[in-house]
Amino acid sequence: GAVVSQHPSWVICKSGTSVKIECRSLDFQATTMFWYRQFPKQSLMLMATSNEGSKATYEQGVEKDKFLINHASLTLSTLTVTSAHPEDSSFYICSAPQIQETQYFGPGTRLLVL
Amino acid sequence: GESVGLHLPTLSVQEGDNSIINCAYSNSASDYFIWYKQESGKGPQFIIDIRSNMDKRQGQRVTVLLNKTVKHLSLQIAATQPGDSAVYFCAETPNSGGYQKVTFGTGTKLQVIP
């Protein structure tokens, strides 16, 4: 089946630093990928839609200058959390649709900002 | 409005019994519905899906029921096993065609008692 990977699986960083998270579709091409954030015991909240070859589309309330998204190729999207602060600590998950509507999710990246 | 998870209800089921997890969705224009299973520290895993022109769909040990009149979705798991313990999310997309962003509902934590 379709596989989506994320790297790193977890990261700890100091407040004020930037963190880059990669999302790859391993056996299929994805012109669109989605980035979600999940706080403990809560649902997944869509942050942005990553589009290959064009700018990302951000959901209301998500700062595009803080969460930089680059869809570098048909198999790679990156999310950079700039100047991370403790409140950015969360579980970040990407997804990619292989066929229409059915999305496959990555394993997630746990970010802890000290 | 969108379904947003702010808390996590829990369903405890004896091993071998059937489980029924319910979900109310908010967007009457939604066309496609998915159930995901999320184990601790992992990304969501696709379980089963259903389109709005259907009211029932069966998979292996799982059945999804859709009642569009009351905007209700349910997931039935037959002969629940300890490995079924996880958080289950229903999700919806607005309409078919193209890659649509997925809106997640409030999750339900399923605890299987051995």
PDB file of C-alpha atoms in Angstrom, chain B residues 14-56:
ATOM      1  CA  GLN B  14     -14.852  -6.524  26.647  1.00  0.00           C
ATOM      2  CA  GLU B  15     -12.650  -8.556  24.337  1.00  0.00           C
ATOM      3  CA  GLY B  16     -14.792 -10.507  21.904  1.00  0.00           C
ATOM      4  CA  ASP B  17     -17.750  -8.141  22.119  1.00  0.00           C
ATOM      5  CA  ASN B  18     -18.800  -5.847  19.307  1.00  0.00           C
ATOM      6  CA  SER B  19     -17.901  -2.164  19.456  1.00  0.00           C
ATOM      7  CA  ILE B  20     -19.908   0.716  18.094  1.00  0.00           C
ATOM      8  CA  ILE B  21     -18.294   4.105  17.764  1.00  0.00           C
ATOM      9  CA  ASN B  22     -20.471   7.024  16.806  1.00  0.00           C
ATOM     10  CA  CYS B  23     -19.759  10.304  15.111  1.00  0.00           C
ATOM     11  CA  ALA B  24     -21.857  13.327  14.262  1.00  0.00           C
ATOM     12  CA  TYR B  25     -20.683  15.395  11.357  1.00  0.00           C
ATOM     13  CA  SER B  26     -21.584  18.986  10.705  1.00  0.00           C
ATOM     14  CA  ASN B  27     -21.364  19.650   6.993  1.00  0.00           C
ATOM     15  CA  SER B  28     -24.428  18.453   5.114  1.00  0.00           C
ATOM     16  CA  ALA B  29     -22.522  18.982   1.857  1.00  0.00           C
ATOM     17  CA  SER B  30     -19.911  16.388   2.772  1.00  0.00           C
ATOM     18  CA  ASP B  31     -19.712  13.653   0.207  1.00  0.00           C
ATOM     19  CA  TYR B  32     -17.081  11.269   1.450  1.00  0.00           C
ATOM     20  CA  PHE B  33     -16.461   9.904   4.923  1.00  0.00           C
ATOM     21  CA  ILE B  34     -13.563   8.006   6.377  1.00  0.00           C
ATOM     22  CA  TRP B  35     -12.789   6.254   9.625  1.00  0.00           C
ATOM     23  CA  TYR B  36      -9.219   6.349  10.878  1.00  0.00           C
ATOM     24  CA  LYS B  37      -7.522   4.474  13.697  1.00  0.00           C
ATOM     25  CA  GLN B  38      -4.731   6.185  15.563  1.00  0.00           C
ATOM     26  CA  GLU B  39      -2.499   4.313  17.940  1.00  0.00           C
ATOM     27  CA  SER B  40      -0.510   6.199  20.534  1.00  0.00           C
ATOM     28  CA  GLY B  41       2.337   8.181  19.017  1.00  0.00           C
ATOM     29  CA  LYS B  42       1.465   7.219  15.457  1.00  0.00           C
ATOM     30  CA  GLY B  43      -0.266   8.760  12.482  1.00  0.00           C
ATOM     31  CA  PRO B  44      -3.871   7.914  11.575  1.00  0.00           C
ATOM     32  CA  GLN B  45      -4.417   4.644   9.736  1.00  0.00           C
ATOM     33  CA  PHE B  46      -7.187   4.294   7.160  1.00  0.00           C
ATOM     34  CA  ILE B  47      -9.855   1.769   8.179  1.00  0.00           C
ATOM     35  CA  ILE B  48     -12.846   2.143   5.915  1.00  0.00           C
ATOM     36  CA  ASP B  49     -14.629   4.766   3.872  1.00  0.00           C
ATOM     37  CA  ILE B  50     -18.101   5.431   2.511  1.00  0.00           C
ATOM     38  CA  ARG B  51     -19.605   7.798   0.011  1.00  0.00           C
ATOM     39  CA  SER B  52     -22.742   9.814   0.612  1.00  0.00           C
ATOM     40  CA  ASN B  53     -24.724   7.766  -1.924  1.00  0.00           C
ATOM     41  CA  MET B  54     -24.365   4.710   0.306  1.00  0.00           C
ATOM     42  CA  ASP B  55     -25.697   3.973   3.775  1.00  0.00           C
ATOM     43  CA  LYS B  56     -23.630   0.933   4.640  1.00  0.00           C
TER      44      LYS B  56
END
